[in-house]
Short mmCIF file of C-alpha atoms and ligand atoms in Angstrom, two decimals:
data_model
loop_
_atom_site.label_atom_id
_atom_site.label_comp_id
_atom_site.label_asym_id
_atom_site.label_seq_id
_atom_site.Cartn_x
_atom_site.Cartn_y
_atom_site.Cartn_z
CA UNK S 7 49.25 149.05 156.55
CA UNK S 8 47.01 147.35 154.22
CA UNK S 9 47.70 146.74 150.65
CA UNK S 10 46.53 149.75 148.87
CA UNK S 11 48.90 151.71 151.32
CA UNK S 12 51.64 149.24 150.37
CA UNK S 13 51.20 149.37 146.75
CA UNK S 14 51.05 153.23 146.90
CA UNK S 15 54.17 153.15 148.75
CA UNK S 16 55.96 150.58 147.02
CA UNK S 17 55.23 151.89 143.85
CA UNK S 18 55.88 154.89 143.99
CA UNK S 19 59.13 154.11 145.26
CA UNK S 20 59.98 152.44 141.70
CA UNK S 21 59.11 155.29 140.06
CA UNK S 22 62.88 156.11 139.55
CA UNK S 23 63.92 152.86 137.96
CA UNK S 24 64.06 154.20 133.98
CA UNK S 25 64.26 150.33 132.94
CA UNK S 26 60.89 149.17 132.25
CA UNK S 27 60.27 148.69 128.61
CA UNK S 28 59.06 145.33 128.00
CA UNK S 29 60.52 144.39 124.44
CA UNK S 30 62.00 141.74 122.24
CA UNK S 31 61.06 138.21 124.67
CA UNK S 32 59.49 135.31 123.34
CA UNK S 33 55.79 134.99 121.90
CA UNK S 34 53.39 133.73 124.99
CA UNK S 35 49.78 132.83 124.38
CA UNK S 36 47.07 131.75 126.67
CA UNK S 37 45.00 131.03 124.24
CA UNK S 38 43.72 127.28 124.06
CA UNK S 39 45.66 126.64 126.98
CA UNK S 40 45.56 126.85 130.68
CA UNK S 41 47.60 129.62 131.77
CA UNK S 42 47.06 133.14 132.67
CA UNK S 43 48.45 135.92 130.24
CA UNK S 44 50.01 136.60 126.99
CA UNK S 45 53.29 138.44 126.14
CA UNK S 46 51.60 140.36 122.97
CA UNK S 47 50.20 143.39 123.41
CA UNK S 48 46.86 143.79 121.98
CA UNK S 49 44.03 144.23 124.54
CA UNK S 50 46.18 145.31 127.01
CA UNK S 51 46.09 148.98 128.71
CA UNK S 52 49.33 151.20 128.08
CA UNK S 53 49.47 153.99 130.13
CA UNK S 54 51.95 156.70 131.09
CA UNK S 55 53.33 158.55 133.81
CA UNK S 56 52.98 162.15 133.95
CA UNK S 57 57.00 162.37 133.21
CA UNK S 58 55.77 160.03 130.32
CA UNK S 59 57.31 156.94 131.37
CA UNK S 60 55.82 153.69 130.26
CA UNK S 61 54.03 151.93 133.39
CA UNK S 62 52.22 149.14 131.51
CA UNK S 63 53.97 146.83 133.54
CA UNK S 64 52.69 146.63 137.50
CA UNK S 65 56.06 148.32 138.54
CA UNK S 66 56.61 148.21 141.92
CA UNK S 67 59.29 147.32 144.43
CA UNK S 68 59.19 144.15 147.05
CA UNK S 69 59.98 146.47 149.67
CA UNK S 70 62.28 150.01 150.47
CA UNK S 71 63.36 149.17 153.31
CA UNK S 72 67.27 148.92 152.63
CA UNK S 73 70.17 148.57 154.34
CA UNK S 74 72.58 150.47 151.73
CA UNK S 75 73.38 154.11 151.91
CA UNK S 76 73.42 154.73 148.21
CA UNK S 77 73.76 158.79 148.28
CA UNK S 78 71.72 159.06 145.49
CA UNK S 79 68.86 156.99 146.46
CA UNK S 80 65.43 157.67 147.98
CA UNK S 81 65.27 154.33 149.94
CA UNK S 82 68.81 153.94 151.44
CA UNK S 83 68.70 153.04 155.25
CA UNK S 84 69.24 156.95 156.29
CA UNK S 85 66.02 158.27 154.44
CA UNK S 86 63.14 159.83 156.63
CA UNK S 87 60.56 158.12 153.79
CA UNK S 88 57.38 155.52 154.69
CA UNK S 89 58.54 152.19 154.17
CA UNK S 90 56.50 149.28 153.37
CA UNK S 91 57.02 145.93 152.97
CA UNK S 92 55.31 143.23 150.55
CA UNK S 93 54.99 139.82 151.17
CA UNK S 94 55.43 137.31 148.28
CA UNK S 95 51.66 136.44 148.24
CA UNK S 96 50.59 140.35 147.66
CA UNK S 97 53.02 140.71 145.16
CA UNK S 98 51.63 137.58 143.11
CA UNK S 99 47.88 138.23 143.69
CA UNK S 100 48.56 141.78 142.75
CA UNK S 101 49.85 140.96 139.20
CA UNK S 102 47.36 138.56 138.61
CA UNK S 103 44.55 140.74 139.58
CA UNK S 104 45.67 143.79 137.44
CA UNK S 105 45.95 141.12 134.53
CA UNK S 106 42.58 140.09 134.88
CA UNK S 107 41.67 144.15 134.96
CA UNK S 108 43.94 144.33 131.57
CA UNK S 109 45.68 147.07 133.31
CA UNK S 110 49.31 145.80 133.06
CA UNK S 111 50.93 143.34 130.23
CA UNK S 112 53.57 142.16 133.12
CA UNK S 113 55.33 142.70 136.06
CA UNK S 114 58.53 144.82 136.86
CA UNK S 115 59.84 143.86 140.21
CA UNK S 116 62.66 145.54 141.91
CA UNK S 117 63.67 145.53 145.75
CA UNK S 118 65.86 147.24 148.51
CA UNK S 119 68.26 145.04 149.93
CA UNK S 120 67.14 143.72 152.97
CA UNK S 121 68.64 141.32 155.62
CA UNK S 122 71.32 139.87 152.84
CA UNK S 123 71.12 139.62 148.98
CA UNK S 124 70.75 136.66 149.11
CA UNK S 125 67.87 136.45 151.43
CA UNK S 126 66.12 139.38 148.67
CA UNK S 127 67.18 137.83 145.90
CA UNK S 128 65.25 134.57 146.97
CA UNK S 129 62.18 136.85 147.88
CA UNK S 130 62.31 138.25 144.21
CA UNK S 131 62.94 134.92 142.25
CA UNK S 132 60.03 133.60 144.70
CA UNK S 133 57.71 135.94 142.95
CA UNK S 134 58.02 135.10 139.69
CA UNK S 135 58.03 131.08 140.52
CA UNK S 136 54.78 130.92 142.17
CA UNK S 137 53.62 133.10 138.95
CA UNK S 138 54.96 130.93 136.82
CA UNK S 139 54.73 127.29 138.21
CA UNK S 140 51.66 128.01 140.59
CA UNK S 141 49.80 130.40 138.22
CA UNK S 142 50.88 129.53 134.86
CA UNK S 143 51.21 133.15 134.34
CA UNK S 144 52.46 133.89 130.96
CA UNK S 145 52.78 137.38 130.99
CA UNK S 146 55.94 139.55 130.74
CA UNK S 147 58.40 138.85 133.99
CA UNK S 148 61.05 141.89 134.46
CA UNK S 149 63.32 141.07 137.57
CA UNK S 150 65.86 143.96 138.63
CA UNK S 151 68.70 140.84 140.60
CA UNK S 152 71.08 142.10 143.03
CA UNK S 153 74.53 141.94 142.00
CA UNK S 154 75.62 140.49 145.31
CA UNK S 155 73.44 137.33 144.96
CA UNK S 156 75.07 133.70 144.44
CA UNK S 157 75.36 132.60 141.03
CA UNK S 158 72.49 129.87 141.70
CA UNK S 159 70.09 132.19 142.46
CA UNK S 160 70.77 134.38 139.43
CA UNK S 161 70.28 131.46 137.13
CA UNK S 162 67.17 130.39 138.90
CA UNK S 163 65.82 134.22 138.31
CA UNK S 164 66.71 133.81 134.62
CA UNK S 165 64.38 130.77 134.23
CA UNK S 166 61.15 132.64 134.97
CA UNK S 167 61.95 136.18 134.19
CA UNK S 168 61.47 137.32 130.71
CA UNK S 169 64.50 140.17 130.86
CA UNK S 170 66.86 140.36 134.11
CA UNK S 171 68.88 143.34 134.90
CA UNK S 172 71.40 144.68 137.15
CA UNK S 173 72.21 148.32 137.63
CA UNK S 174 75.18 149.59 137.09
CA UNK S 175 74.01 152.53 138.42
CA UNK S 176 77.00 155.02 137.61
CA UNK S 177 78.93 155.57 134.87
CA UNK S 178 82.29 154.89 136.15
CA UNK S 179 83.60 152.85 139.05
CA UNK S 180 84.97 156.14 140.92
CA UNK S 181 81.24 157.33 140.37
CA UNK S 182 79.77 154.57 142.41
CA UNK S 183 83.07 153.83 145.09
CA UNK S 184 82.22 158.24 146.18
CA UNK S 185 78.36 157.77 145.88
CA UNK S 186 77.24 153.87 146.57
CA UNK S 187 80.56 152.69 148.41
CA UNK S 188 78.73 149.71 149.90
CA UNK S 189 78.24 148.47 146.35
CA UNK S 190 80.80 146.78 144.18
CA UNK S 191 81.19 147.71 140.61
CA UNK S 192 83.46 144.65 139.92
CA UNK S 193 80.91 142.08 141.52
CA UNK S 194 78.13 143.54 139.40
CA UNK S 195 80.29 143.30 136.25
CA UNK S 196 80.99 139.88 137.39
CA UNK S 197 77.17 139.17 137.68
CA UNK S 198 76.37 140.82 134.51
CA UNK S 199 79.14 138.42 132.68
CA UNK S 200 77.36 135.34 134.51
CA UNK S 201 73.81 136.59 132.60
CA UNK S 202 75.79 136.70 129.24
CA UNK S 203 77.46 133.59 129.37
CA UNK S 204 73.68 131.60 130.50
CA UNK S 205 71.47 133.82 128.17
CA UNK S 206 74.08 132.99 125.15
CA UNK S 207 74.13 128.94 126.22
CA UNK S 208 70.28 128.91 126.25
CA UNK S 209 70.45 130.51 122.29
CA UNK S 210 73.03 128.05 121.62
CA UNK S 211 71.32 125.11 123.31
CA UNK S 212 67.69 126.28 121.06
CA UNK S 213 69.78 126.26 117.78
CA UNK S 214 71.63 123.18 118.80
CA UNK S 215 67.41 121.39 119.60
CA UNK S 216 66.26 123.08 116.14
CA UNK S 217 68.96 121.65 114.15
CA UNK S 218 68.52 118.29 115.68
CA UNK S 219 66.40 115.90 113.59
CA UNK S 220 63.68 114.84 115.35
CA UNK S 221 63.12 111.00 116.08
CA UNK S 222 59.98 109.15 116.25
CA UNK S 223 58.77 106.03 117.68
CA UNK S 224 56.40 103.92 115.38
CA UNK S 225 53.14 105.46 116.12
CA UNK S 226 54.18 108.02 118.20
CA UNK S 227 54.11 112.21 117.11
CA UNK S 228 57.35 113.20 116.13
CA UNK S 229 58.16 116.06 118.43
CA UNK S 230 60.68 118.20 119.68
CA UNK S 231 62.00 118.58 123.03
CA UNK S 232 62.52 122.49 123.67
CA UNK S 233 65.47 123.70 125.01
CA UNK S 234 65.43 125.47 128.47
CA UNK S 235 65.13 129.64 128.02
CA UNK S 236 66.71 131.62 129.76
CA UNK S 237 65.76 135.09 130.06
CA UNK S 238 64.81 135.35 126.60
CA UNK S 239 64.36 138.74 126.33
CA UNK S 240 68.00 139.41 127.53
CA UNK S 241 69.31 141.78 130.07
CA UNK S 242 69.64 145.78 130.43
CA UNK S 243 70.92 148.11 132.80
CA UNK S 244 70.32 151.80 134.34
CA UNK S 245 72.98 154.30 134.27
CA UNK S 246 72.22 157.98 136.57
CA UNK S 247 73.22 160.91 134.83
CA UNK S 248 73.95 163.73 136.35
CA UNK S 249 74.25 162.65 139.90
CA UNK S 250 78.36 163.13 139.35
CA UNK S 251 80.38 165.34 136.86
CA UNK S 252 80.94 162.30 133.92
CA UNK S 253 80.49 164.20 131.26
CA UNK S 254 78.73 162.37 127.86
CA UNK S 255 81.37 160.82 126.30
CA UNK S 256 82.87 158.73 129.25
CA UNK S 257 79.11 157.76 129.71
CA UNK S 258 78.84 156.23 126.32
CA UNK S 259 81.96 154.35 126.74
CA UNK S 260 80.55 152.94 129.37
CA UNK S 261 77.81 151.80 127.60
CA UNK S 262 80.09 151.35 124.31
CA UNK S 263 81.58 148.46 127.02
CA UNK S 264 78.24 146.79 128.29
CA UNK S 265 77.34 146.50 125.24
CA UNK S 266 79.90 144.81 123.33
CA UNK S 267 81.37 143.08 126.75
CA UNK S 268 78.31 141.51 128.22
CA UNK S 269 75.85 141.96 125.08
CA UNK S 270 73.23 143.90 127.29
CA UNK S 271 69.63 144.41 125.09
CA UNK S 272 69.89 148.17 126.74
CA UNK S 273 70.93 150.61 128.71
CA UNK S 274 68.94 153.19 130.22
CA UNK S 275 69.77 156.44 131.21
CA UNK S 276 67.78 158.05 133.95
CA UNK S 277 68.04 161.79 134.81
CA UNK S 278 69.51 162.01 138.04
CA UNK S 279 66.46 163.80 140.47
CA UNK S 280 67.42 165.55 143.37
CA UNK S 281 65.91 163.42 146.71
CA UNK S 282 64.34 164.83 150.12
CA UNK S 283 67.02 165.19 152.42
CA UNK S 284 69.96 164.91 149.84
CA UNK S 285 73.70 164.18 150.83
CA UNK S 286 75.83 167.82 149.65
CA UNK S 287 77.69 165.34 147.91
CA UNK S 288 74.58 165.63 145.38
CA UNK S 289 74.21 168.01 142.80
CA UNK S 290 71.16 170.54 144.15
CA UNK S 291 69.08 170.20 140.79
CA UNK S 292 68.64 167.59 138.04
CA UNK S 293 70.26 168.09 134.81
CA UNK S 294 68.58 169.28 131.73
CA UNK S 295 65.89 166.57 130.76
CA UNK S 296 66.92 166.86 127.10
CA UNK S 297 70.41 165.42 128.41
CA UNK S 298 68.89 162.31 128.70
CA UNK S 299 67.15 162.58 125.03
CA UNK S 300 70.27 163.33 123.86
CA UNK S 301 72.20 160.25 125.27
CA UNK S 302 69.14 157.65 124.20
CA UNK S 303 69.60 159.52 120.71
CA UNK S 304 73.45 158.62 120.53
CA UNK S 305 72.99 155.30 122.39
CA UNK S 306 70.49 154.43 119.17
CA UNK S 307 73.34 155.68 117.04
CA UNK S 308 75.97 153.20 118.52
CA UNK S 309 73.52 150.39 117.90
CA UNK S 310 71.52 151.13 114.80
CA UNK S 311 73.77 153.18 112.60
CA UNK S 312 77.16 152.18 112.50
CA UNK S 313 78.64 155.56 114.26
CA UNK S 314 81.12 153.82 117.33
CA UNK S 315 81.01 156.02 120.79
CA UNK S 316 84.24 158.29 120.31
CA UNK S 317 82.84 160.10 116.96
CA UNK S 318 79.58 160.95 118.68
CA UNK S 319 80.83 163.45 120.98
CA UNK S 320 81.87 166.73 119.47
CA UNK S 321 85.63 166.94 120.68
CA UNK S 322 85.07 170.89 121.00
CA UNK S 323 82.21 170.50 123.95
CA UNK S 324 84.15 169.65 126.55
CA UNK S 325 83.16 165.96 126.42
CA UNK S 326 79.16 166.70 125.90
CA UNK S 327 76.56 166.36 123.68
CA UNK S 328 75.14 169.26 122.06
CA UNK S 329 72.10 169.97 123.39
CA UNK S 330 70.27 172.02 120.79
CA UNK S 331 70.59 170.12 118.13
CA UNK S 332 70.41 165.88 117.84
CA UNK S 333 73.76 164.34 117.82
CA UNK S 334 73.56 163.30 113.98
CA UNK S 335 73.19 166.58 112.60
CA UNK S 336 75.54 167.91 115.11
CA UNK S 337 77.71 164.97 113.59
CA UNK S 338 77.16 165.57 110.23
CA UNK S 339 77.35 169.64 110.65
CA UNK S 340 80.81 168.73 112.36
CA UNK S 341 82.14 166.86 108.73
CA UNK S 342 80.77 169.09 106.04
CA UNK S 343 83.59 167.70 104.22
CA UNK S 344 81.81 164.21 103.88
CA UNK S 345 78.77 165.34 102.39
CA UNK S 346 76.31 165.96 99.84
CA UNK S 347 75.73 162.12 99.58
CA UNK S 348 74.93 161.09 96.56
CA UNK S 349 71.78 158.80 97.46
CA UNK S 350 72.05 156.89 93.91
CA UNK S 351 75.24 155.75 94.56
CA UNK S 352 76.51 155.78 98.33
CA UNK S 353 76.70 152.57 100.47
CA UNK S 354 74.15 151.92 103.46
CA UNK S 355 77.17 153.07 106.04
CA UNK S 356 77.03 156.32 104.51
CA UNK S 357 73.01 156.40 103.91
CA UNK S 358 72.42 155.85 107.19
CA UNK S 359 74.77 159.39 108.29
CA UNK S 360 72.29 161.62 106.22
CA UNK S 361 70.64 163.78 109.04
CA UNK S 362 66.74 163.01 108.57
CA UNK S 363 67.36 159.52 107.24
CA UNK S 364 66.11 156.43 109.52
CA UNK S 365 67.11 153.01 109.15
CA UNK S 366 63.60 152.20 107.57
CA UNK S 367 63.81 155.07 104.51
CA UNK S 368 67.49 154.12 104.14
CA UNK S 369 66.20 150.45 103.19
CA UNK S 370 63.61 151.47 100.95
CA UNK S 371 65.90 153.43 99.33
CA UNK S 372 67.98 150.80 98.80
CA UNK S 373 65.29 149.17 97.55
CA UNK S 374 63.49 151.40 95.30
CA UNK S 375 67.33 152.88 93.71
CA UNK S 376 67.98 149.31 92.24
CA UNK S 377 64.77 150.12 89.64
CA UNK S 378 65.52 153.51 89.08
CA UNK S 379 67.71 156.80 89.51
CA UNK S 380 65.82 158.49 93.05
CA UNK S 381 64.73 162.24 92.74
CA UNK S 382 63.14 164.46 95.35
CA UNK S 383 59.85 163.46 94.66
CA UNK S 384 60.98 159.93 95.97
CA UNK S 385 62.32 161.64 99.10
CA UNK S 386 58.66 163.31 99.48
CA UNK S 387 56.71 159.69 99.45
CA UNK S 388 58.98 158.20 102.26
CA UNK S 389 58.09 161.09 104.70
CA UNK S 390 61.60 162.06 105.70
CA UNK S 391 62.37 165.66 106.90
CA UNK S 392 63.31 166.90 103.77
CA UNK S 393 64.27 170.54 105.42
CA UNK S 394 66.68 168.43 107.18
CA UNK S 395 67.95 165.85 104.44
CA UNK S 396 67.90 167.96 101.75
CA UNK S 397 71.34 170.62 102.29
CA UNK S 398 73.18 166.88 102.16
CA UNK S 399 72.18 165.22 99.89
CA UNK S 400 72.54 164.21 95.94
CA UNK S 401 69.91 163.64 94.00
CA UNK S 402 69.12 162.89 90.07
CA UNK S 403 67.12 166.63 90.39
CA UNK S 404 68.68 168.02 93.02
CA UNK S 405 72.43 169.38 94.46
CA UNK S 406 72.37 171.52 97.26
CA UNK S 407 72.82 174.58 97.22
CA UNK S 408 76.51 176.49 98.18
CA UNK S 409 75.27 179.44 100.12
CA UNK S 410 74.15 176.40 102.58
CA UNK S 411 77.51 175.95 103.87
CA UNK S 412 78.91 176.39 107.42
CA UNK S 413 77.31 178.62 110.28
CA UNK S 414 74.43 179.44 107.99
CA UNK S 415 73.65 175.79 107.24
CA UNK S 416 74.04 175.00 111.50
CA UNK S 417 71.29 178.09 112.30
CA UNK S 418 69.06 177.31 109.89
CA UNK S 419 68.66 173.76 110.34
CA UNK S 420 68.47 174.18 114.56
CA UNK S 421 65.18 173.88 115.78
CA UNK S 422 63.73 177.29 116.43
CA UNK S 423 63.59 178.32 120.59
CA UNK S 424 60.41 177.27 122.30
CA UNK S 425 59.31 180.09 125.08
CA UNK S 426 59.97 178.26 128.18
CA UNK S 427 57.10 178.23 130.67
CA UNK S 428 57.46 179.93 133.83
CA UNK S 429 58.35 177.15 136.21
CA UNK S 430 60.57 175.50 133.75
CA UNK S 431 64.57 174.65 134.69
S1 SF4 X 4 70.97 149.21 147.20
FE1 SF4 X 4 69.42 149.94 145.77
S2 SF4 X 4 67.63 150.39 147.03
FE2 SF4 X 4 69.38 150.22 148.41
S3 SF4 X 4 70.11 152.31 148.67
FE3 SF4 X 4 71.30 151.42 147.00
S4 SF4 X 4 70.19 151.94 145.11
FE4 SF4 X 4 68.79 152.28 146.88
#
């Protein structure tokens, strides 16, 4: 098989790993220097899949071969798919040379678990040594570890890899003993934990360096010795949805947990997609894509706006998010009784609860409220959805109106149906 066949293989097998965003690592330059690549993004091509995932990044996996039986997954060892197998060279030259074609800003690399994870694990953190140390390569490193590696080899991955992460693949540890039994949810816990403690003694060993007043010899420039990163832009995890019957607020527990327990950067949710040759243990058809919207909309709510996970989901739905309607109206809709807002007066907390109202207007509300008592016309300059904001808010010229309240308020402010296509779910 030659190494177009390989690469079409390989990545197309990664295809289902949601994790790829490439955000919040350190600033990398080539310029004046001798290295290879740049972690910033101008120049560089951003492209998208046709299910509009980002591929900027060269995603693509060492190999599928794998000697797991994860139900869920295209490449476990009882698949009837091609399987291909990179070696560490092809993997390098291939990043390099779709840098130098400004097709990719970095490299995602992911793997089936072959011989021992271990043995992978070396194979991966190989990669992204010979990038770094043989190539200089100073582009963005994303290395999916295996949660069964030693300890060592995890903290060597975290020295070249911009973001590392582990999948915790389901959303509770039932979830993955019926559907991935060979994998253990406690070791990859344990892993993750090992990633939080090194990621937060790098941070504390670069404020400990910065605070340290520099000495000089006589003659000699003063400089700083840097401390050691370690995967600087953090690590995140995948979560399947709908590949068992969790229902939405058990999932964001879960993340609720990784989160605050091992201070992940993200977690991704990835629409469960039914596989050739699928166990019955599998549901026959993937859930609703807007599932997935919904959960990235309350995951942003956990981290950006104050709301914790057990308000999010209604406590009348069974355990799920509406889908109709994004889960801060649907919040908001659900406690009538804490609104209008009065947007002259109310703290941030409660700013940031007004349906329609981002974390950016909320600020320059803030802002512009200290000069001066805010009408609508105010609302109008920042852009928000003022259909939206409007029934709950205060303002110096406005009070909404009454006949807004209740089931009238919830059908008028749900987005109007769409005529579904004729293949659509
Ligand atoms: S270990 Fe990973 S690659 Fe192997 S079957 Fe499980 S999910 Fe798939």
């Amino acid at each position: 098989m030659d190494l177009q066949q390989k690469l079409a293989v390989l990545a197309d097998a990664a295809k289902y790993d949601a994790s790829c965003a490439s955000s919040g690592t350190s600033q990398r330059s080539s310029v004046g220097g001798r290295g290879i690549g740049s972690t910033e993004g101008s120049g560089i091509c951003h492209s998208y899949a046709p299910d509009g995932r980002c591929i900027s990044l060269l995603k693509i996996l060492l190999t599928n071969f794998c000697q797991y039986d994860c139900l869920y997954c295209v490449n476990r060892v009882t698949s009837n798919v091609q399987r291909a197998r990179f070696t560490v060279d092809e993997v390098v030259a291939l990043t390099l040379d779709f840098y130098r074609r400004n097709c990719i800003e970095g490299l995602f690399l992911s793997s089936g678990i072959i011989q021992s994870p271990d043995y992978t694990m070396e194979q991966v953190v190989e990669v992204a040594r010979v990038l770094r140390e043989v190539h200089d390569f100073r582009g963005y490193i994303h290395l999916k570890t295996i949660p069964d590696a030693s300890p060592e080899l995890l903290q060597k991955a975290g020295r070249y890899a911009d973001r590392l992460s582990i999948n915790i693949e389901l959303p509770t540890l039932q979830g993955l003993e019926a559907l991935a039994p060979e994998k253990d949810g406690t070791a990859i816990r344990r892993s993750m934990a090992r990633l939080a403690v090194h990621i937060d003694d790098a941070k504390g060993a670069a404020r400990d360096s910065a605070a340290t007043s520099i000495v000089s010899m006589p003659k000699a420039t003063p400089k700083r010795a840097k401390a050691p990163k370690f995967a600087p832009a953090g690590q995140s995890t995948q979560m399947i949805v709908g590949a068992d019957a969790t229902d939405d607020a058990t999932i964001l527990s879960t993340s609720a947990n990784l989160y605050g327990a091992y201070r992940l950067r993200r977690v991704y949710y990835s629409a469960f997609s039914p596989i050739p040759d699928a166990s019955s243990a599998l549901p026959l058809k993937a859930p609703p894509m807007v599932r997935e919207h919904r959960l990235y909309q309350a995951d942003w709510l956990m981290r950006f706006y104050g709301f914790s996970h057990d308000e999010i989901v209604p406590t009348t739905q069974g355990g799920m998010l509406a889908l109709d309607v994004d889960p801060k109206l649907a919040w908001a809709l659900a406690h009538r009784e804490r609104f209008p807002v009065d947007l002259n007066a109310a703290p941030r907390e409660m700013l940031l609860r007004v349906p329609g109202l981002g974390v950016k207007a909320v600020d320059r509300l803030l802002i512009a409220r200290r000069v001066r008592r805010l009408g609508s016309s105010d609302l109008s300059r920042l852009h928000v959805p003022l259909k939206k904001v409007m029934p709950f808010v205060v303002l110096a010229d406005h009070r909404p109106a009454r006949a807004l309240d209740g089931d009238r308020l919830a059908a008028q402010l749900r987005p109007s149906p769409v005529q579904a296509a004729l293949f659509d779910n």
